[in-house]
Short mmCIF file of C-alpha atoms and ligand atoms in Angstrom, two decimals:
data_model
loop_
_atom_site.label_atom_id
_atom_site.label_comp_id
_atom_site.label_asym_id
_atom_site.label_seq_id
_atom_site.Cartn_x
_atom_site.Cartn_y
_atom_site.Cartn_z
CA UNK R 1 -8.48 -5.49 10.23
CA UNK R 2 -7.26 -3.26 13.28
CA UNK R 3 -10.08 -1.22 14.93
CA UNK R 4 -10.61 2.57 14.45
CA UNK R 5 -11.05 3.25 18.35
CA UNK R 6 -8.39 5.87 19.64
CA UNK R 7 -5.57 3.56 20.40
CA UNK R 8 -4.54 4.32 24.03
CA UNK R 9 -2.22 7.33 24.55
CA UNK R 10 1.20 5.49 25.20
CA UNK R 11 1.30 2.25 22.73
CA UNK R 12 4.66 1.34 24.33
CA UNK R 13 2.82 0.18 27.61
CA UNK R 14 0.04 -1.70 26.63
CA UNK R 15 2.43 -3.74 24.21
CA UNK R 16 4.48 -4.54 27.00
CA UNK R 17 1.55 -5.42 29.52
CA UNK R 18 0.21 -7.28 26.40
CA UNK R 19 3.38 -9.42 26.35
CA UNK R 20 3.71 -10.23 30.22
CA UNK R 21 0.14 -11.29 29.93
CA UNK R 22 0.50 -13.50 26.93
CA UNK R 23 4.17 -13.87 26.34
CA UNK R 24 5.89 -12.45 22.88
CA UNK R 25 3.27 -11.61 20.19
CA UNK R 26 4.19 -12.02 16.31
CA UNK R 27 5.94 -9.55 14.43
CA UNK R 28 3.06 -8.77 12.37
CA UNK R 29 1.36 -8.49 15.89
CA UNK R 30 3.72 -5.38 16.91
CA UNK R 31 3.19 -4.30 13.30
CA UNK R 32 -0.53 -3.77 13.34
CA UNK R 33 -0.37 -2.40 16.86
CA UNK R 34 1.85 0.16 16.50
CA UNK R 35 0.97 1.25 12.43
CA UNK R 36 -3.04 1.97 14.36
CA UNK R 37 -1.62 3.82 16.97
CA UNK R 38 0.96 5.41 14.34
CA UNK R 39 -1.88 6.88 11.28
CA UNK R 40 -4.54 6.80 14.03
CA UNK R 41 -2.42 10.12 16.07
CA UNK R 42 -1.50 12.23 13.28
CA UNK R 43 -1.26 13.20 9.83
CA UNK R 44 1.97 11.75 8.83
CA UNK R 45 2.63 13.64 5.36
CA UNK R 46 5.03 16.18 4.06
CA UNK R 47 8.20 17.63 4.65
CA UNK R 48 7.22 18.69 8.29
CA UNK R 49 5.92 15.22 9.08
CA UNK R 50 7.90 11.81 8.44
CA UNK R 51 7.61 10.95 4.80
CA UNK R 52 7.00 12.04 1.39
CA UNK R 53 4.14 9.79 -1.05
CA UNK R 54 4.07 10.26 -5.01
CA UNK R 55 0.77 12.22 -4.53
CA UNK R 56 2.42 14.68 -2.62
CA UNK R 57 5.09 15.23 -4.20
CA UNK R 58 3.25 16.45 -7.41
CA UNK R 59 -0.16 16.50 -9.28
CA UNK R 60 0.74 14.45 -11.81
CA UNK R 61 0.96 11.42 -9.88
CA UNK R 62 -3.10 11.18 -9.30
CA UNK R 63 -3.84 12.76 -12.93
CA UNK R 64 -1.92 10.52 -14.54
CA UNK R 65 -3.93 7.31 -12.41
CA UNK R 66 -6.99 9.03 -13.17
CA UNK R 67 -6.11 9.07 -17.01
CA UNK R 68 -5.56 5.25 -16.78
CA UNK R 69 -8.66 4.49 -15.21
CA UNK R 70 -10.94 6.58 -17.36
CA UNK R 71 -8.80 4.33 -20.44
CA UNK R 72 -10.49 1.39 -19.11
CA UNK R 73 -13.28 2.34 -18.48
CA UNK R 74 -14.42 4.30 -21.97
CA UNK R 75 -12.90 0.88 -23.47
CA UNK R 76 -15.21 -0.96 -20.67
CA UNK R 77 -18.13 0.68 -22.40
CA UNK R 78 -18.28 3.37 -19.84
CA UNK R 79 -20.28 1.31 -17.22
CA UNK R 80 -22.66 3.92 -15.70
CA UNK R 81 -22.47 2.57 -12.19
CA UNK R 82 -18.61 2.49 -11.84
CA UNK R 83 -17.44 3.56 -8.26
CA UNK R 84 -13.25 4.99 -7.58
CA UNK R 85 -12.03 3.74 -4.73
CA UNK R 86 -9.11 4.11 -3.16
CA UNK R 87 -7.51 1.99 -0.15
CA UNK R 88 -5.89 4.68 2.54
CA UNK R 89 -6.55 7.70 0.48
CA UNK R 90 -3.68 9.76 3.22
CA UNK R 91 -4.89 13.23 2.36
CA UNK R 92 -7.15 12.53 -0.29
CA UNK R 93 -4.59 13.86 -2.86
CA UNK R 94 -4.60 11.80 -4.89
CA UNK R 95 -8.42 10.88 -5.13
CA UNK R 96 -8.64 14.72 -5.99
CA UNK R 97 -6.10 15.01 -8.65
CA UNK R 98 -7.54 11.59 -10.77
CA UNK R 99 -10.94 12.56 -9.83
CA UNK R 100 -10.38 15.79 -11.33
CA UNK R 101 -8.94 14.24 -14.58
CA UNK R 102 -11.76 12.15 -14.90
CA UNK R 103 -14.01 14.04 -14.98
CA UNK R 104 -12.67 15.65 -18.17
CA UNK R 105 -12.94 12.06 -19.83
CA UNK R 106 -17.23 12.19 -18.51
CA UNK R 107 -16.26 9.79 -15.92
CA UNK R 108 -17.49 11.62 -12.21
CA UNK R 109 -17.84 8.24 -9.95
CA UNK R 110 -19.66 8.21 -6.51
CA UNK R 111 -16.56 8.04 -4.13
CA UNK R 112 -15.55 5.17 -1.61
CA UNK R 113 -12.53 5.15 0.61
CA UNK R 114 -11.73 2.00 2.67
CA UNK R 115 -9.26 3.85 5.65
CA UNK R 116 -9.06 3.41 9.42
CA UNK R 117 -7.62 6.57 10.47
CA UNK R 118 -10.38 8.96 12.26
CA UNK R 119 -7.73 11.24 12.04
CA UNK R 120 -6.90 10.83 8.26
CA UNK R 121 -10.96 10.02 7.46
CA UNK R 122 -11.45 14.37 8.51
CA UNK R 123 -8.73 15.11 6.13
CA UNK R 124 -10.02 13.07 3.30
CA UNK R 125 -13.36 14.81 3.98
CA UNK R 126 -12.05 17.79 3.96
CA UNK R 127 -10.56 17.13 0.44
CA UNK R 128 -13.58 15.02 -1.12
CA UNK R 129 -16.99 16.37 0.71
CA UNK R 130 -19.15 13.70 -1.52
CA UNK R 131 -17.25 10.34 -0.50
CA UNK R 132 -18.45 7.76 1.84
CA UNK R 133 -16.23 5.76 4.29
CA UNK R 134 -15.62 1.88 4.61
CA UNK R 135 -13.75 0.29 7.80
CA UNK R 136 -12.81 -2.33 5.45
CA UNK R 137 -13.26 -3.18 1.91
CA UNK R 138 -15.86 -5.97 3.35
CA UNK R 139 -18.27 -3.64 2.65
CA UNK R 140 -17.82 -2.25 -0.16
CA UNK R 141 -20.94 -1.74 -2.90
CA UNK R 142 -21.40 -5.35 -4.39
CA UNK R 143 -23.04 -5.22 -7.45
CA UNK R 144 -20.82 -2.08 -9.69
CA UNK R 145 -17.98 -2.04 -11.14
CA UNK R 146 -15.06 -0.74 -9.08
CA UNK R 147 -12.20 1.65 -10.58
CA UNK R 148 -9.70 0.54 -7.48
CA UNK R 149 -6.27 2.51 -6.36
CA UNK R 150 -4.05 1.61 -3.58
CA UNK R 151 -0.69 3.71 -3.40
CA UNK R 152 1.21 2.79 -0.34
CA UNK R 153 -1.13 0.97 1.34
CA UNK R 154 -0.48 -2.65 1.61
CA UNK R 155 3.01 -1.46 2.88
CA UNK R 156 2.16 -0.78 5.99
CA UNK R 157 -0.15 -3.58 6.76
CA UNK R 158 0.95 -6.47 9.19
CA UNK R 159 3.55 -9.04 8.30
CA UNK R 160 5.06 -12.43 9.27
CA UNK R 161 8.65 -13.39 9.66
CA UNK R 162 10.17 -16.52 9.88
CA UNK R 163 13.81 -18.16 10.30
CA UNK R 164 15.23 -20.95 9.50
CA UNK R 165 18.62 -22.27 11.84
CA UNK R 166 20.10 -25.35 11.73
CA UNK R 167 16.74 -26.75 14.29
CA UNK R 168 14.14 -25.81 11.76
CA UNK R 169 11.80 -23.04 10.97
CA UNK R 170 10.50 -20.53 14.04
CA UNK R 171 8.33 -18.13 13.68
CA UNK R 172 10.23 -14.43 14.71
CA UNK R 173 8.38 -12.82 17.43
CA UNK R 174 8.57 -9.81 19.86
CA UNK R 175 9.60 -9.60 23.96
CA UNK R 176 10.79 -7.07 26.21
CA UNK R 177 14.14 -5.62 26.37
CA UNK R 178 14.92 -3.43 29.22
CA UNK R 179 12.64 -0.24 28.60
CA UNK R 180 11.96 -1.30 25.10
CA UNK R 181 11.55 -4.78 22.71
CA UNK R 182 13.56 -6.54 20.89
CA UNK R 183 12.87 -9.38 17.62
CA UNK R 184 13.65 -13.14 18.51
CA UNK R 185 13.03 -16.59 17.10
CA UNK R 186 9.82 -17.67 19.24
CA UNK R 187 9.48 -22.04 19.89
CA UNK R 188 10.85 -24.71 16.47
CA UNK R 189 7.56 -25.26 14.94
CA UNK R 190 6.57 -28.34 14.93
CA UNK R 191 7.52 -30.96 12.17
CA UNK R 192 4.65 -30.50 9.14
CA UNK R 193 4.27 -26.67 10.01
CA UNK R 194 7.13 -25.51 7.43
CA UNK R 195 4.88 -26.89 5.13
CA UNK R 196 2.47 -23.88 5.65
CA UNK R 197 5.02 -21.51 5.39
CA UNK R 198 5.20 -19.42 2.22
CA UNK R 199 6.88 -21.66 -0.79
CA UNK R 200 9.47 -19.04 -0.99
CA UNK R 201 13.70 -20.30 -1.95
CA UNK R 202 14.50 -20.03 0.65
CA UNK R 203 17.98 -19.08 1.60
CA UNK R 204 20.27 -20.92 4.31
CA UNK R 205 19.74 -18.86 7.93
CA UNK R 206 17.45 -16.02 6.02
CA UNK R 207 14.23 -14.81 6.99
CA UNK R 208 10.61 -16.11 5.39
CA UNK R 209 8.04 -12.58 5.40
CA UNK R 210 4.60 -12.74 4.56
CA UNK R 211 1.65 -10.94 4.90
CA UNK R 212 -1.43 -12.68 5.08
CA UNK R 213 -3.66 -9.34 5.34
CA UNK R 214 -2.09 -8.60 2.23
CA UNK R 215 -2.50 -11.23 0.27
CA UNK R 216 -6.62 -11.77 1.72
CA UNK R 217 -7.22 -8.01 1.20
CA UNK R 218 -5.60 -8.57 -2.68
CA UNK R 219 -7.76 -12.29 -2.93
CA UNK R 220 -11.08 -10.50 -1.71
CA UNK R 221 -10.62 -6.93 -4.18
CA UNK R 222 -9.78 -9.65 -6.81
CA UNK R 223 -12.60 -11.96 -6.15
CA UNK R 224 -14.95 -8.62 -6.50
CA UNK R 225 -13.83 -7.95 -9.62
CA UNK R 226 -14.12 -10.88 -11.31
CA UNK R 227 -17.89 -10.87 -10.40
CA UNK R 228 -18.94 -7.12 -10.85
CA UNK R 229 -15.79 -5.89 -13.16
CA UNK R 230 -13.53 -3.11 -12.86
CA UNK R 231 -9.86 -3.04 -12.39
CA UNK R 232 -7.66 -2.61 -9.46
CA UNK R 233 -4.10 -0.38 -9.42
CA UNK R 234 -1.29 -1.07 -6.68
CA UNK R 235 1.55 0.64 -6.56
CA UNK R 236 4.20 0.43 -3.57
CA UNK R 237 7.71 0.03 -3.04
CA UNK R 238 8.58 -4.15 -3.05
CA UNK R 239 9.52 -6.50 -5.12
CA UNK R 240 8.07 -8.52 -8.39
CA UNK R 241 9.46 -12.02 -6.80
CA UNK R 242 9.28 -14.08 -3.32
CA UNK R 243 12.29 -14.25 -0.94
CA UNK R 244 13.78 -11.04 -0.29
CA UNK R 245 14.92 -11.79 3.11
CA UNK R 246 14.14 -8.97 5.72
CA UNK R 247 12.45 -5.89 4.84
CA UNK R 248 10.77 -4.35 7.64
CA UNK R 249 11.99 -0.74 8.23
CA UNK R 250 11.02 1.92 10.56
CA UNK R 251 10.84 5.69 9.39
CA UNK R 252 10.53 8.78 10.75
CA UNK R 253 11.14 12.37 10.28
CA UNK R 254 12.58 11.42 6.92
CA UNK R 255 15.40 9.14 8.28
CA UNK R 256 15.55 5.04 9.17
CA UNK R 257 14.64 3.93 12.88
CA UNK R 258 14.74 1.40 14.72
CA UNK R 259 11.67 -0.57 14.81
CA UNK R 260 11.91 -1.66 18.18
CA UNK R 261 12.21 1.46 19.72
CA UNK R 262 8.42 3.85 20.32
CA UNK R 263 6.02 1.35 18.75
CA UNK R 264 3.14 3.86 17.36
CA UNK R 265 5.28 6.83 16.80
CA UNK R 266 6.63 5.94 13.28
CA UNK R 267 5.49 4.69 10.44
CA UNK R 268 6.84 0.63 9.82
CA UNK R 269 6.53 -1.06 6.31
CA UNK R 270 7.42 -4.10 4.91
CA UNK R 271 8.51 -3.98 0.95
CA UNK R 272 4.92 -5.39 -1.16
CA UNK R 273 5.40 -9.24 -1.62
CA UNK R 274 4.22 -8.20 -5.46
CA UNK R 275 4.19 -12.23 -6.64
CA UNK R 276 2.06 -12.61 -3.75
CA UNK R 277 -0.37 -10.46 -4.41
CA UNK R 278 -0.70 -11.69 -8.35
CA UNK R 279 -0.59 -15.41 -7.27
CA UNK R 280 -3.83 -14.17 -4.64
CA UNK R 281 -5.61 -11.72 -7.26
CA UNK R 282 -5.18 -14.52 -10.05
CA UNK R 283 -6.72 -17.77 -7.93
CA UNK R 284 -9.91 -15.47 -7.71
CA UNK R 285 -10.34 -15.12 -11.62
CA UNK R 286 -8.84 -11.60 -12.55
CA UNK R 287 -5.60 -11.11 -15.27
CA UNK R 288 -2.51 -10.01 -13.37
CA UNK R 289 -0.76 -7.10 -15.38
CA UNK R 290 2.87 -6.19 -14.21
CA UNK R 291 4.47 -5.34 -11.83
CA UNK R 292 6.65 -2.75 -13.32
CA UNK R 293 8.52 0.67 -12.56
CA UNK R 294 6.77 3.30 -11.35
CA UNK R 295 9.16 5.45 -13.87
CA UNK R 296 8.31 3.32 -17.16
CA UNK R 297 4.54 3.14 -16.06
CA UNK R 298 4.13 7.02 -15.90
CA UNK R 299 6.38 7.47 -18.75
CA UNK R 300 4.29 5.64 -21.12
CA UNK R 301 1.10 7.32 -19.40
CA UNK R 302 2.46 10.40 -20.55
CA UNK R 303 3.99 12.07 -17.55
CA UNK R 304 6.64 13.97 -19.91
CA UNK R 305 3.87 15.89 -21.90
CA UNK R 306 1.60 16.64 -18.78
CA UNK R 307 5.63 17.96 -17.39
CA UNK R 308 5.98 20.22 -20.01
CA UNK R 309 2.05 21.77 -20.22
CA UNK R 310 2.24 22.33 -16.74
CA UNK R 311 5.78 24.33 -17.40
CA UNK R 312 3.94 25.78 -20.07
CA UNK R 313 1.08 27.05 -17.83
CA UNK R 314 3.44 28.45 -15.38
CA UNK R 315 6.94 29.09 -16.74
CA UNK R 316 7.66 30.31 -12.93
CA UNK R 317 7.21 26.73 -11.72
CA UNK R 318 9.05 24.96 -14.52
CA UNK R 319 12.39 23.79 -11.89
CA UNK R 320 9.83 22.23 -9.53
CA UNK R 321 8.15 20.21 -12.05
CA UNK R 322 11.15 19.26 -13.88
CA UNK R 323 12.07 18.18 -10.24
CA UNK R 324 8.88 16.35 -9.83
CA UNK R 325 8.60 14.42 -12.48
CA UNK R 326 12.59 13.36 -11.72
CA UNK R 327 11.44 12.23 -8.65
CA UNK R 328 8.59 10.03 -9.01
CA UNK R 329 10.09 8.34 -12.63
CA UNK R 330 14.53 8.48 -12.16
CA UNK R 331 15.60 4.64 -11.69
CA UNK R 332 17.72 5.73 -7.95
CA UNK R 333 14.31 7.79 -7.01
CA UNK R 334 11.31 6.23 -6.66
CA UNK R 335 11.18 5.53 -10.74
CA UNK R 336 12.01 1.41 -10.27
CA UNK R 337 11.76 0.54 -6.93
CA UNK R 338 8.13 1.35 -6.51
CA UNK R 339 6.12 -0.62 -8.71
CA UNK R 340 2.78 -0.56 -10.32
CA UNK R 341 0.53 -3.91 -10.76
CA UNK R 342 -3.37 -4.25 -12.32
CA UNK R 343 -5.41 -6.43 -11.88
CA UNK R 344 -8.49 -6.54 -14.33
CA UNK R 345 -11.39 -8.19 -14.42
CA UNK R 346 -12.51 -10.83 -17.07
CA UNK R 347 -13.70 -9.15 -20.56
CA UNK R 348 -12.58 -5.57 -19.33
CA UNK R 349 -9.03 -4.31 -21.64
CA UNK R 350 -5.74 -4.95 -21.57
CA UNK R 351 -4.41 -1.97 -19.56
CA UNK R 352 -2.24 0.78 -20.95
CA UNK R 353 1.48 1.18 -19.49
CA UNK R 354 2.36 -2.42 -18.94
CA UNK R 355 3.54 -3.29 -22.52
CA UNK R 356 7.41 -4.26 -22.62
N1 SAH K 401 -2.35 6.73 -0.27
C1 SAH K 401 -1.29 7.80 0.43
C2 SAH K 401 -1.29 7.42 1.81
C3 SAH K 401 -0.02 6.23 2.31
S1 SAH K 401 -0.68 6.31 4.17
C4 SAH K 401 -0.78 8.31 -0.01
O1 SAH K 401 -0.05 7.94 -1.13
O2 SAH K 401 -0.89 9.72 0.12
C5 SAH K 401 -1.35 4.33 4.19
C6 SAH K 401 -2.68 5.09 4.68
O3 SAH K 401 -3.17 3.41 4.65
C7 SAH K 401 -2.92 5.52 5.22
O4 SAH K 401 -3.82 6.35 5.03
C8 SAH K 401 -3.47 5.13 6.56
O5 SAH K 401 -4.32 5.83 7.58
C9 SAH K 401 -3.87 3.90 5.94
N2 SAH K 401 -3.90 2.43 6.40
C10 SAH K 401 -3.31 1.69 7.08
N3 SAH K 401 -3.76 0.45 7.45
C11 SAH K 401 -4.97 0.81 7.19
C12 SAH K 401 -5.92 -0.52 7.11
N4 SAH K 401 -5.56 -1.64 8.03
N5 SAH K 401 -6.74 -0.40 6.39
C13 SAH K 401 -7.69 1.02 6.00
N6 SAH K 401 -6.60 2.05 5.79
C14 SAH K 401 -5.32 1.85 6.30
#
C-alpha cells in the first residue's frame, strides 16, 4: 500500500529523478505515486474541488447503504460484535449518513476506517470522532463480523497495462518526455511471461489492464468475511466484464485532463474491473452478487420513497432533492456506469437490491 508520509512538494521532480536513476516505471507505479501525493495534499471533493462523489450529492446515498447493511445484519441474527468498516471514506459523509440510518435499526457498531491520507483523516475525525484508523485492511479486527463499504475506492488504486503488437506482449511504462512524461511500450516480454497476463479477451492491438492491488484487497477482504462473517458493498464506476482496454483517466476541476502531465495534481483513476474483483473474492469462499447498476440498486432500496419523504419534510428543497435522485440513478448520469457488487459471507442472507 502507499505510505502515509507527506510526499515531496514537487512530485514531478521526484519522479523524474527516479526515472533517471531506475529507467522507465510501470503505469501502476506512476499512478500510485501520483495518487498518494494527490490525496495527501488536498480535499478534492465538491464544486470547488476536482470531482463530486455520490455521498456528497445527497444524504440518501449513505442512508440507503446504511439500511442495506442493517438489513443484512438483522437477518444474520444481529451479531453484537459487528464492526462498520469503510475503505477510503473521503470526508466521512457516507459513513455519517449510513451510521445514522443504522442507529434507527438498533445497529451502533464500532467504526474502523482504512485511509492513507493524513488530510482526509482529519476531515473524517471531525465527522466521526469515535472512529479508529488503519493504514491498510491488514490491521482490521480479525475476530468479528465486518460490515464493509467501499465507494469510489478501487478506482483510485494503481493498475498495470500491457499491449500486444506484431512482436508479442509489452508492458506499458512511463518515461520522461521533454518537461513531462509519456507512456510507451516497454521491452518485449519473454516467452511464457504472457501466460501470467490476465486471461482477458485480447483484441488485436488492444491494451489489457489489471489492478493487482485491487484484486489482492478484494481477495483479502473476502477471506476475512469467509472466516469472520459479514458483507462488503463495493460501489464504483467500471465494467462487469474484463477486456475494456485502456480506461486510465485524469480529472481536474470537473474536466478530463492529460494523465501524463502534473502527476499528483489531478485525480488518476481506472475503471474498476468487477469481474476481476468478483473472481478474487469467490476464490476465497464468499458469494458474489452483482454488479448491478447503481440506479437499479438505489431504486430497489427505496430511493423514490426516501426522496418523497425528504421533500415532504422540506418542501423548499424539493427541486434539489429530485435533481440529486436523478443524478444518482439516471442511466445517462451515475445510474448505469456506476455499479454495485456485494460480497457475502457463507451463512449470511441473500442481499436486497440484486434481484433481476
Ligand atoms: N469514498 C469517498 C472518497 C472517494 S475518493 C467518497 O465517496 O466521497 C478515494 C478515497 O480513497 C480517498 O479517501 C483517498 O484518500 C482514499 N485512498 C486512495 N488510495 C488509498 C489507499 N491506497 N489506501 C487507503 N485509502 C486510499
